[in-house]
Short mmCIF file of C-alpha atoms and ligand atoms in Angstrom, two decimals:
data_model
loop_
_atom_site.label_atom_id
_atom_site.label_comp_id
_atom_site.label_asym_id
_atom_site.label_seq_id
_atom_site.Cartn_x
_atom_site.Cartn_y
_atom_site.Cartn_z
CA MET A 1 11.68 -26.61 -8.02
CA MET A 2 9.49 -25.63 -10.93
CA GLU A 3 6.12 -27.05 -10.58
CA GLY A 4 5.08 -29.71 -12.83
CA SER A 5 8.70 -29.61 -14.21
CA PRO A 6 11.16 -32.86 -13.52
CA GLY A 7 14.73 -32.74 -11.51
CA PRO A 8 15.82 -32.93 -8.04
CA PRO A 9 13.67 -30.74 -5.43
CA LEU A 10 14.88 -27.84 -3.88
CA MET A 11 14.38 -28.87 -0.10
CA THR A 12 15.50 -32.04 1.48
CA ALA A 13 12.61 -34.11 1.13
CA ALA A 14 9.90 -34.75 3.45
CA PRO A 15 10.31 -37.69 5.89
CA ALA A 16 7.70 -40.79 4.79
CA SER A 17 5.63 -40.35 7.60
CA ALA A 18 4.79 -36.50 7.25
CA PRO A 19 1.22 -36.38 5.91
CA ALA A 20 0.29 -35.24 2.47
CA ALA A 21 -2.17 -32.79 3.95
CA ALA A 22 -4.17 -30.88 1.49
CA ALA A 23 -2.91 -27.71 2.23
CA GLY A 24 0.56 -29.53 1.22
CA TYR A 25 2.45 -28.34 4.36
CA GLU A 26 2.82 -29.12 7.77
CA ARG A 27 1.56 -26.51 10.32
CA GLY A 28 4.51 -27.51 12.85
CA ASP A 29 7.12 -26.89 9.69
CA TRP A 30 5.63 -23.34 8.81
CA ALA A 31 5.87 -22.79 12.83
CA SER A 32 8.99 -24.09 13.30
CA ALA A 33 10.55 -20.57 11.97
CA PHE A 34 9.42 -18.61 14.82
CA ARG A 35 12.18 -18.52 17.19
CA ASN A 36 15.16 -16.10 18.54
CA VAL A 37 17.97 -15.36 16.37
CA GLY A 38 20.69 -16.30 19.06
CA VAL A 39 23.93 -15.10 17.62
CA GLU A 40 25.36 -11.93 15.69
CA LEU A 41 27.69 -13.36 12.71
CA ASP A 42 30.62 -11.20 11.16
CA GLY A 43 31.41 -11.60 7.36
CA VAL A 44 31.03 -15.41 7.52
CA GLU A 45 32.02 -16.89 4.05
CA LEU A 46 29.32 -18.73 2.61
CA ARG A 47 29.55 -21.13 -0.21
CA ALA A 48 26.70 -22.44 -2.44
CA ALA A 49 25.40 -25.93 -1.35
CA ARG A 50 23.84 -26.53 -4.94
CA GLY A 51 24.61 -24.72 -7.84
CA SER A 52 26.67 -21.55 -8.06
CA ILE A 53 26.67 -17.91 -7.23
CA PRO A 54 26.32 -16.06 -10.53
CA THR A 55 29.78 -13.81 -10.94
CA GLU A 56 27.65 -11.17 -12.08
CA LEU A 57 26.00 -10.74 -8.93
CA VAL A 58 27.89 -7.96 -6.84
CA GLY A 59 26.36 -6.09 -4.37
CA THR A 60 24.60 -6.58 -1.09
CA LEU A 61 21.13 -7.81 0.02
CA TYR A 62 20.18 -6.31 3.23
CA ARG A 63 17.03 -7.95 5.04
CA ASN A 64 15.10 -6.81 8.04
CA GLY A 65 12.71 -8.51 10.12
CA PRO A 66 11.69 -9.53 13.53
CA GLY A 67 14.57 -11.46 15.31
CA ARG A 68 13.56 -11.54 18.94
CA LEU A 69 10.28 -12.97 19.39
CA GLU A 70 10.31 -14.11 23.39
CA ARG A 71 11.63 -12.74 26.34
CA GLY A 72 11.53 -14.39 29.74
CA GLY A 73 9.40 -17.00 28.80
CA GLN A 74 6.73 -14.76 27.20
CA TRP A 75 6.17 -14.72 23.32
CA VAL A 76 5.15 -11.35 21.29
CA HIS A 77 1.44 -11.57 20.19
CA HIS A 78 2.34 -11.07 16.90
CA PRO A 79 5.56 -11.66 14.98
CA PHE A 80 5.46 -7.41 13.58
CA ASP A 81 6.46 -6.71 17.28
CA GLY A 82 9.84 -8.38 17.43
CA ASP A 83 12.85 -6.12 17.45
CA GLY A 84 14.44 -5.46 13.86
CA MET A 85 17.17 -7.91 13.09
CA ILE A 86 19.34 -6.69 10.07
CA THR A 87 20.93 -9.07 7.99
CA ALA A 88 23.12 -8.39 5.08
CA LEU A 89 24.42 -11.01 2.53
CA ARG A 90 27.51 -9.67 0.15
CA PHE A 91 27.67 -11.00 -3.12
CA ASP A 92 30.86 -10.78 -5.30
CA ALA A 93 32.65 -12.84 -7.42
CA GLY A 94 30.71 -15.75 -7.07
CA LYS A 95 31.15 -15.56 -3.52
CA ALA A 96 28.91 -14.63 -0.37
CA THR A 97 29.41 -13.60 2.78
CA LEU A 98 26.96 -12.67 5.76
CA ARG A 99 26.34 -10.32 8.70
CA ASN A 100 23.59 -9.94 11.01
CA ARG A 101 23.18 -7.18 13.74
CA PHE A 102 19.98 -6.29 16.05
CA VAL A 103 19.00 -2.81 15.88
CA ARG A 104 20.25 -1.13 18.90
CA THR A 105 17.14 0.61 19.79
CA GLU A 106 16.17 2.27 23.19
CA GLY A 107 13.44 -0.58 23.76
CA TRP A 108 15.84 -3.70 22.74
CA LEU A 109 18.73 -2.14 24.94
CA ALA A 110 16.62 -1.88 27.98
CA GLU A 111 14.86 -5.02 27.37
CA GLU A 112 18.03 -7.22 27.19
CA GLU A 113 19.07 -5.88 30.32
CA ALA A 114 15.80 -6.37 32.08
CA GLY A 115 15.13 -9.90 30.84
CA ARG A 116 11.83 -9.13 29.78
CA PHE A 117 9.15 -6.90 27.80
CA VAL A 118 9.04 -3.83 29.19
CA TYR A 119 7.06 -1.75 26.34
CA ARG A 120 3.58 -2.82 24.75
CA GLY A 121 3.92 -3.87 21.09
CA VAL A 122 1.72 -1.89 18.44
CA PHE A 123 0.36 -5.68 17.29
CA GLY A 124 -1.03 -6.89 21.00
CA THR A 125 2.21 -7.61 23.05
CA GLN A 126 1.71 -6.54 26.60
CA LYS A 127 4.07 -6.09 29.41
CA PRO A 128 3.88 -8.78 32.18
CA GLY A 129 1.03 -7.96 35.00
CA GLY A 130 -1.97 -7.93 32.84
CA PRO A 131 -4.25 -4.48 31.87
CA LEU A 132 -3.19 -2.73 34.92
CA ALA A 133 0.47 -2.77 34.34
CA ASN A 134 -0.39 -1.58 30.92
CA ALA A 135 -3.26 0.58 31.14
CA PHE A 136 -2.56 4.52 30.22
CA ASP A 137 1.13 3.43 28.82
CA LEU A 138 1.10 4.62 25.84
CA ARG A 139 4.70 5.09 24.91
CA LEU A 140 5.49 3.12 21.33
CA LYS A 141 8.63 1.06 21.14
CA ASN A 142 10.57 1.67 17.77
CA ILE A 143 11.24 -1.60 17.05
CA ALA A 144 12.94 -0.36 13.45
CA ASN A 145 11.96 -4.25 11.97
CA THR A 146 10.06 -3.26 8.77
CA HIS A 147 12.61 -2.52 5.98
CA VAL A 148 16.18 -1.66 5.50
CA VAL A 149 17.46 0.95 2.71
CA ARG A 150 20.50 2.83 1.83
CA LEU A 151 19.96 6.84 1.60
CA GLY A 152 23.41 8.59 1.35
CA ASP A 153 26.35 6.99 3.61
CA GLN A 154 23.72 5.54 5.67
CA LEU A 155 21.68 2.51 6.10
CA LEU A 156 17.87 3.13 7.43
CA ALA A 157 16.01 0.88 9.23
CA LEU A 158 12.48 1.86 9.21
CA TRP A 159 9.39 1.40 11.28
CA GLU A 160 6.51 3.70 10.06
CA ALA A 161 5.36 5.15 13.14
CA ALA A 162 8.59 7.17 14.21
CA GLU A 163 12.15 8.16 13.03
CA PRO A 164 14.40 5.64 11.17
CA HIS A 165 17.44 4.41 12.67
CA ALA A 166 20.54 4.92 10.97
CA LEU A 167 23.09 1.88 10.51
CA ASP A 168 26.77 1.76 9.06
CA PRO A 169 26.38 0.13 5.66
CA GLU A 170 29.50 -2.12 6.29
CA THR A 171 29.26 -3.03 10.14
CA LEU A 172 25.85 -2.71 10.59
CA ASP A 173 26.65 -0.90 14.18
CA THR A 174 23.46 1.40 15.04
CA ARG A 175 24.61 5.02 14.62
CA GLY A 176 21.17 5.94 16.55
CA ILE A 177 17.77 7.37 15.57
CA THR A 178 18.08 10.17 12.69
CA LEU A 179 16.28 13.24 11.97
CA LEU A 180 17.53 13.26 8.47
CA ASP A 181 19.49 16.40 8.86
CA GLY A 182 16.66 18.17 10.52
CA VAL A 183 14.07 17.10 8.10
CA LEU A 184 11.98 15.15 10.67
CA LYS A 185 10.83 16.38 14.20
CA LYS A 186 11.54 14.29 17.16
CA GLY A 187 8.85 11.00 17.04
CA GLU A 188 8.11 12.04 13.41
CA ALA A 189 6.41 8.76 11.56
CA PHE A 190 8.57 7.90 8.59
CA SER A 191 7.08 5.30 6.18
CA ALA A 192 8.72 1.91 5.81
CA HIS A 193 7.78 2.03 2.22
CA PRO A 194 10.12 4.49 0.23
CA ARG A 195 9.97 3.76 -3.54
CA PHE A 196 13.00 4.70 -5.35
CA ASP A 197 12.23 6.60 -8.42
CA PRO A 198 15.01 5.71 -11.08
CA GLY A 199 15.06 9.19 -13.06
CA HIS A 200 11.37 10.25 -13.75
CA HIS A 201 12.85 14.07 -12.97
CA GLY A 202 16.48 13.48 -13.81
CA ALA A 203 18.58 12.12 -11.16
CA ALA A 204 17.56 9.00 -9.00
CA ARG A 205 15.35 9.83 -5.99
CA MET A 206 13.76 8.37 -2.83
CA VAL A 207 10.53 9.15 -2.42
CA THR A 208 8.41 8.60 0.71
CA PHE A 209 5.95 10.07 3.25
CA GLY A 210 4.72 10.29 6.78
CA VAL A 211 1.25 10.33 8.10
CA LYS A 212 0.48 12.46 11.14
CA THR A 213 -3.22 10.73 11.98
CA GLY A 214 -6.40 11.36 13.92
CA PRO A 215 -10.30 12.92 13.27
CA SER A 216 -8.28 14.20 10.05
CA SER A 217 -5.27 12.95 8.61
CA THR A 218 -1.98 14.95 6.93
CA VAL A 219 0.67 13.15 4.67
CA ARG A 220 3.74 14.73 4.46
CA LEU A 221 5.25 13.66 1.14
CA MET A 222 9.22 13.93 0.63
CA GLU A 223 11.42 13.36 -1.93
CA PHE A 224 15.20 12.91 -1.48
CA ALA A 225 18.18 12.71 -3.65
CA ALA A 226 19.21 8.96 -3.89
CA VAL A 227 22.51 9.74 -5.55
CA ASP A 228 25.15 12.45 -5.50
CA ASP A 229 24.71 15.36 -7.91
CA PRO A 230 28.25 16.98 -8.67
CA ALA A 231 26.34 19.32 -10.94
CA SER A 232 24.26 21.28 -8.61
CA GLY A 233 25.98 20.01 -5.44
CA VAL A 234 23.13 18.01 -4.51
CA ARG A 235 24.22 15.06 -2.02
CA ALA A 236 22.39 11.90 -1.58
CA GLY A 237 20.27 12.01 1.36
CA GLN A 238 19.40 15.59 0.76
CA LEU A 239 15.61 16.74 1.08
CA ILE A 240 14.79 18.23 -2.47
CA ALA A 241 11.08 18.67 -2.38
CA GLU A 242 7.86 17.84 -0.44
CA ARG A 243 4.47 18.79 0.35
CA ARG A 244 1.54 18.14 2.96
CA ASP A 245 -1.96 17.55 2.61
CA SER A 246 -4.55 17.02 4.90
CA PHE A 247 -7.77 14.71 4.27
CA LYS A 248 -10.99 13.82 6.43
CA GLY A 249 -10.92 10.85 8.45
CA PHE A 250 -8.53 8.18 10.03
CA ALA A 251 -5.80 7.07 7.77
CA PHE A 252 -3.87 3.81 7.92
CA LEU A 253 -1.49 4.10 4.98
CA HIS A 254 1.39 1.64 4.89
CA ASP A 255 2.28 1.96 1.77
CA PHE A 256 1.93 3.78 -1.56
CA ALA A 257 2.95 3.66 -5.29
CA ILE A 258 4.38 6.60 -7.46
CA THR A 259 4.63 7.46 -11.09
CA PRO A 260 6.17 10.49 -12.94
CA ASN A 261 3.47 12.60 -11.98
CA TRP A 262 1.69 11.34 -8.82
CA ALA A 263 2.34 9.90 -5.48
CA VAL A 264 -0.87 7.20 -4.95
CA PHE A 265 -2.56 6.48 -1.45
CA LEU A 266 -4.87 4.12 -1.03
CA GLN A 267 -7.05 5.01 2.60
CA ASN A 268 -8.33 2.17 3.70
CA ALA A 269 -11.99 1.92 4.97
CA VAL A 270 -11.03 0.99 8.86
CA ALA A 271 -11.78 3.01 12.24
CA PHE A 272 -9.75 3.28 14.86
CA ASN A 273 -11.19 3.05 18.48
CA PRO A 274 -8.04 3.57 20.73
CA LEU A 275 -10.04 2.87 24.05
CA PRO A 276 -8.89 -0.86 24.55
CA PHE A 277 -5.38 0.33 24.04
CA VAL A 278 -5.83 3.27 26.60
CA MET A 279 -7.06 0.57 28.96
CA GLY A 280 -4.13 -1.70 28.44
CA GLN A 281 -6.56 -4.62 26.77
CA LYS A 282 -5.25 -4.40 23.40
CA GLY A 283 -2.27 -3.22 21.13
CA ALA A 284 -3.03 0.06 19.06
CA ALA A 285 -2.83 -1.83 15.87
CA GLN A 286 -5.53 -4.40 17.15
CA CYS A 287 -7.94 -1.36 17.86
CA LEU A 288 -8.18 -0.77 14.17
CA ALA A 289 -11.59 -2.25 12.29
CA SER A 290 -12.89 -2.28 8.84
CA LYS A 291 -15.95 -0.28 8.26
CA PRO A 292 -18.27 -2.96 6.46
CA GLY A 293 -19.77 -1.93 3.18
CA GLU A 294 -17.76 1.22 3.53
CA ALA A 295 -15.47 1.68 0.06
CA GLY A 296 -11.62 3.19 0.52
CA GLN A 297 -10.60 6.28 -1.10
CA PHE A 298 -7.58 6.93 -3.48
CA TRP A 299 -5.57 9.93 -2.89
CA LEU A 300 -3.90 11.20 -5.69
CA ILE A 301 -1.21 13.62 -4.46
CA PRO A 302 0.77 15.49 -7.49
CA ARG A 303 4.26 15.12 -7.05
CA PRO A 304 6.20 18.36 -6.46
CA GLY A 305 7.29 20.09 -9.86
CA SER A 306 5.62 17.78 -11.92
CA ALA A 307 3.19 18.65 -14.75
CA ALA A 308 0.18 17.40 -12.54
CA ALA A 309 1.10 19.47 -9.77
CA ALA A 310 1.04 22.56 -11.90
CA ALA A 311 -2.52 21.55 -13.24
CA ASN A 312 -3.73 19.93 -9.94
CA PRO A 313 -2.68 22.34 -7.26
CA LYS A 314 -4.77 19.89 -4.65
CA PRO A 315 -4.82 16.05 -4.36
CA ILE A 316 -7.68 14.45 -6.44
CA GLN A 317 -9.80 11.78 -4.35
CA VAL A 318 -11.31 9.00 -5.87
CA PRO A 319 -13.66 6.03 -4.19
CA ALA A 320 -11.67 2.73 -4.24
CA PRO A 321 -12.81 -0.68 -4.55
CA GLU A 322 -13.46 -2.81 -1.85
CA GLY A 323 -11.05 -4.36 0.45
CA PHE A 324 -8.09 -3.52 2.31
CA VAL A 325 -4.55 -3.06 1.13
CA PHE A 326 -1.16 -2.94 2.57
CA HIS A 327 0.94 -3.24 -0.19
CA HIS A 328 0.90 -1.93 -3.70
CA LEU A 329 3.07 -3.44 -6.61
CA ASN A 330 3.56 -0.19 -8.99
CA ALA A 331 1.51 2.28 -10.60
CA PHE A 332 1.98 4.07 -13.90
CA GLU A 333 0.45 6.65 -16.50
CA ASP A 334 -0.99 4.87 -19.23
CA GLU A 335 -0.13 6.72 -22.15
CA ALA A 336 -2.80 5.06 -24.79
CA THR A 337 -5.77 6.28 -22.34
CA GLY A 338 -4.31 8.62 -19.96
CA ALA A 339 -5.75 6.41 -17.08
CA LEU A 340 -3.81 6.10 -13.71
CA VAL A 341 -2.86 2.29 -13.35
CA VAL A 342 -2.35 1.00 -9.62
CA ASP A 343 -1.76 -2.67 -9.10
CA SER A 344 -2.12 -3.61 -5.43
CA ILE A 345 -2.75 -6.73 -3.17
CA PHE A 346 -6.37 -6.66 -1.85
CA TYR A 347 -7.93 -8.48 1.19
CA ASP A 348 -11.03 -8.87 1.70
CA ASP A 349 -10.99 -7.43 5.19
CA PHE A 350 -8.18 -6.37 7.30
CA PRO A 351 -6.51 -9.48 8.46
CA SER A 352 -6.10 -9.33 12.39
CA ILE A 353 -4.88 -11.81 15.12
CA GLY A 354 -7.53 -11.62 17.71
CA PRO A 355 -5.96 -10.87 21.50
CA GLU A 356 -6.90 -14.67 22.47
CA THR A 357 -5.05 -16.12 19.56
CA ASP A 358 -1.58 -17.55 19.62
CA PHE A 359 -0.21 -16.69 16.43
CA ARG A 360 1.63 -19.91 16.01
CA THR A 361 -1.82 -21.69 15.77
CA ILE A 362 -3.61 -19.49 13.51
CA ASP A 363 -6.00 -20.98 10.96
CA PHE A 364 -5.31 -19.93 7.65
CA ASP A 365 -8.63 -21.03 6.49
CA THR A 366 -10.16 -18.26 8.51
CA ILE A 367 -7.98 -15.31 7.19
CA PRO A 368 -8.42 -13.38 3.84
CA ALA A 369 -5.67 -14.01 1.19
CA GLY A 370 -4.31 -11.61 -0.88
CA ARG A 371 -4.70 -11.17 -4.31
CA LEU A 372 -3.19 -8.90 -6.84
CA GLN A 373 -5.95 -6.50 -8.59
CA ARG A 374 -5.33 -3.88 -11.03
CA CYS A 375 -7.18 -0.60 -10.67
CA ARG A 376 -7.45 1.82 -13.80
CA ILE A 377 -8.60 5.24 -12.76
CA ASN A 378 -9.90 7.63 -15.17
CA LEU A 379 -8.33 10.83 -14.14
CA GLU A 380 -10.93 12.93 -16.16
CA ALA A 381 -13.74 11.48 -14.32
CA ALA A 382 -11.79 11.63 -11.20
CA ARG A 383 -11.33 15.16 -11.50
CA ARG A 384 -15.17 15.98 -12.25
CA GLY A 385 -15.67 14.47 -8.40
CA GLY A 386 -19.33 13.31 -7.49
CA ALA A 387 -21.02 10.54 -9.63
CA SER A 388 -18.11 10.59 -12.06
CA ALA A 389 -15.47 10.25 -9.77
CA ALA A 390 -17.67 7.15 -8.40
CA ALA A 391 -17.33 5.43 -11.58
CA ALA A 392 -13.62 6.52 -12.54
CA VAL A 393 -12.30 3.15 -11.56
CA THR A 394 -12.34 -0.11 -13.03
CA THR A 395 -10.77 -2.97 -11.76
CA GLU A 396 -9.18 -6.52 -13.16
CA VAL A 397 -7.83 -9.42 -11.12
CA LEU A 398 -4.32 -10.05 -12.01
CA GLU A 399 -3.91 -12.88 -9.71
CA GLU A 400 -6.06 -14.80 -7.75
CA ARG A 401 -3.66 -17.35 -6.01
CA CYS A 402 -2.80 -15.78 -2.56
CA CYS A 403 -0.03 -13.39 -3.13
CA GLU A 404 2.12 -10.96 -1.06
CA PHE A 405 5.29 -9.11 -1.53
CA ALA A 406 5.21 -8.13 -5.25
CA MET A 407 7.82 -6.04 -7.20
CA VAL A 408 8.60 -5.22 -10.83
CA ASN A 409 12.13 -4.55 -12.22
CA PRO A 410 13.31 -1.50 -9.88
CA HIS A 411 14.25 0.19 -13.49
CA ARG A 412 10.40 0.16 -14.30
CA GLN A 413 9.04 1.73 -10.89
CA GLY A 414 6.46 4.02 -11.53
CA LEU A 415 6.31 3.03 -15.28
CA GLN A 416 4.48 0.18 -17.05
CA ALA A 417 6.28 -3.02 -16.36
CA ARG A 418 6.13 -6.35 -18.22
CA TYR A 419 6.79 -8.31 -15.44
CA ALA A 420 6.05 -8.89 -11.43
CA TRP A 421 7.73 -11.26 -8.99
CA MET A 422 5.84 -11.99 -6.15
CA ALA A 423 5.54 -14.83 -3.11
CA VAL A 424 2.76 -16.98 -3.63
CA ALA A 425 0.93 -19.83 -1.83
CA GLY A 426 1.55 -23.32 -2.36
CA ARG A 427 -1.69 -24.21 -3.48
CA GLU A 428 -3.46 -22.18 -6.41
CA ARG A 429 -6.46 -21.69 -4.37
CA GLY A 430 -7.11 -20.88 -0.93
CA ASN A 431 -4.64 -18.99 2.02
CA ASP A 432 -1.77 -20.99 3.02
CA PRO A 433 1.56 -19.84 4.00
CA LEU A 434 4.03 -18.36 1.16
CA GLN A 435 5.91 -21.15 -0.20
CA ALA A 436 6.76 -20.36 -4.01
CA ILE A 437 8.07 -17.47 -6.15
CA GLU A 438 6.01 -16.57 -8.98
CA LYS A 439 6.58 -14.45 -12.07
CA LEU A 440 3.62 -12.91 -13.95
CA ASP A 441 3.70 -11.27 -17.11
CA LEU A 442 1.73 -8.80 -16.67
CA ALA A 443 1.01 -8.27 -20.70
CA SER A 444 -0.12 -12.02 -21.47
CA GLY A 445 -0.76 -13.50 -18.01
CA GLU A 446 1.33 -16.21 -18.37
CA ARG A 447 2.79 -17.29 -15.25
CA ARG A 448 6.12 -19.34 -14.00
CA VAL A 449 6.48 -20.51 -10.49
CA TRP A 450 9.04 -21.95 -8.55
CA SER A 451 7.95 -23.56 -5.56
CA ALA A 452 9.91 -24.54 -1.91
CA ALA A 453 7.14 -26.59 -0.72
CA PRO A 454 6.43 -28.93 0.84
CA ARG A 455 8.93 -27.86 3.80
CA GLY A 456 10.29 -24.59 2.55
CA PHE A 457 8.58 -21.28 3.39
CA VAL A 458 9.40 -18.03 1.34
CA SER A 459 10.09 -14.39 2.61
CA GLU A 460 10.02 -11.29 0.23
CA PRO A 461 11.60 -11.74 -2.99
CA VAL A 462 14.09 -9.45 -4.28
CA MET A 463 14.31 -8.84 -8.20
CA VAL A 464 17.91 -7.85 -9.00
CA PRO A 465 18.27 -6.60 -12.56
CA ARG A 466 21.34 -7.49 -14.46
CA ASP A 467 21.73 -3.88 -15.58
CA ALA A 468 19.45 -0.95 -16.98
CA THR A 469 20.21 -1.55 -20.30
CA ALA A 470 19.16 -5.27 -20.41
CA SER A 471 15.92 -6.93 -20.94
CA GLU A 472 13.29 -5.99 -18.11
CA ASP A 473 13.27 -9.79 -16.86
CA ALA A 474 17.16 -10.15 -16.94
CA GLY A 475 18.67 -10.80 -13.64
CA TRP A 476 18.30 -12.64 -10.30
CA VAL A 477 15.55 -13.19 -7.75
CA LEU A 478 16.90 -13.44 -4.30
CA VAL A 479 14.68 -15.33 -1.94
CA PRO A 480 14.92 -16.21 1.56
CA ILE A 481 13.63 -19.12 2.55
CA TRP A 482 13.14 -20.96 6.21
CA ASN A 483 14.00 -24.44 5.45
CA SER A 484 12.15 -26.48 8.06
CA ALA A 485 13.83 -29.45 7.20
CA ARG A 486 16.93 -28.49 8.68
CA CYS A 487 15.46 -25.67 11.00
CA GLY A 488 17.77 -23.26 9.22
CA SER A 489 17.42 -20.26 6.54
CA ASP A 490 18.54 -20.78 2.99
CA LEU A 491 19.24 -18.00 0.25
CA VAL A 492 18.09 -19.23 -2.90
CA VAL A 493 19.24 -17.12 -6.17
CA LEU A 494 16.89 -17.70 -9.29
CA ASN A 495 17.28 -16.41 -12.66
CA ALA A 496 14.64 -13.71 -12.91
CA ALA A 497 13.72 -14.75 -16.58
CA ASP A 498 12.49 -18.48 -16.29
CA LEU A 499 12.98 -19.05 -12.30
CA SER A 500 15.31 -21.98 -12.46
CA GLU A 501 17.46 -22.21 -9.76
CA GLN A 502 21.08 -21.02 -9.67
CA ALA A 503 22.60 -21.07 -6.62
CA VAL A 504 20.83 -22.54 -3.05
CA VAL A 505 23.26 -20.97 0.16
CA GLU A 506 22.68 -22.38 3.52
CA LEU A 507 22.85 -19.70 5.71
CA PRO A 508 24.96 -19.90 9.42
CA LEU A 509 21.60 -18.78 11.02
CA ALA A 510 17.90 -19.59 11.84
CA ILE A 511 16.00 -16.08 11.15
CA PRO A 512 12.21 -16.17 11.37
CA TYR A 513 10.03 -14.98 8.47
CA GLY A 514 11.12 -11.69 7.17
CA LEU A 515 9.50 -8.20 6.20
CA HIS A 516 11.22 -5.95 3.71
CA GLY A 517 14.63 -5.64 2.11
CA SER A 518 16.53 -3.93 -0.37
CA TRP A 519 19.46 -4.67 -2.87
CA VAL A 520 22.35 -2.10 -3.22
CA ALA A 521 24.44 -2.73 -6.19
CA GLY A 522 28.28 -2.67 -6.31
FE1 LIG B 601 5.36 -3.69 4.07
#
């Protein structure tokens, strides 16, 4: 419900015996979402338990996230190691249908048959048998669990360290690993965070990247047509531009941002020591450690064919503020000042779970909270390098409340946006699970919050614009909820402008906290 507003709560009320903990939630309620998805459903018709589904909402919400967290009595070490499970919610004429499917990866098939983990997970899940059974097994299990997007006639289930899996957009059947018509080499890294350019250079594009990392790192920037263009004969899914740039140092790049001229990367100040991974003691991602006192770097790569590429053949490097970033909200070129502006969610340090810790019992007070921060990069100073570059970035905190999974209206991708929608913690200060949705006015700082607390927990919200010409906040926000009161998942439809509840749809599924998703209109 709206914070501070009267009216019935969204969620079933907590029982009277539930303690009103300072944090506003029960750990057991939060942890109850961690479970296996046991069924695959086909086109199940859904009805709104409360409110009504807007008739103008026509399209499909695709979600990806870990759907299998335990095998043979052994739990994954971190939910990010769970196998990708796709949920498709199709909306049309005020009705909704649901389908869900695990991605049939090589690892999922092998482990389904074996009834136990036969691969190590990047985030620390080990095969049974201790370090001896895990040492020197350096295979990566492509679990296809991070994001799902439509490109041409296929869905792509993405996992950043390897190639995408192609799925049928209707049936969600796995077609298999795709090299995108020969664009990728076998095993090539392909980010799980494409950005959809709404038309900065003509037709819409999907801009994405892959990283080959080591003592130096190479970023491959790729731009794909997102729609068919009969005039040029270019088809959706076709690679239309790319470039490669190498940088010193190890790179952990999960996300990036785009503007019409630039692809913006933030290389976090982290070190990678693979020895514990090789020796079977840790997962590869557990071998990342922040370098205290060292700043990261912005890597500004001119997009192929842009005016910036003509003026700057080489990327520009700029020292970044301290902190660790997984996700960016957006970036834009400020016409008034010429600055490049990047909004990102910063953590004080790299959040990780130690080898001995059970993720279901994690103490939120001991891990850093995300805050939304704006970095304004003076491009002229950045180009001059040296001391000028060191002073080229000024910062401003846009949101102190613990937040994640932020987005702007997709039509403002890469452009200055007025509004952001994001998941936030139930409390205004401190680190807690994400239980609410915030709409932030980036110009005035005005906030609106809709909360699922105390017993509801949110996954990434997806803002669906009404249409390209409507006002920027016209549309809906689709929010997957873990409803611990009924041990099931809900999908809540909010009005994007005022966050009023439009519909609450109770799903016949219990889905663990998800990662990313996307909306395909029509
Ligand atoms: Fe992500």
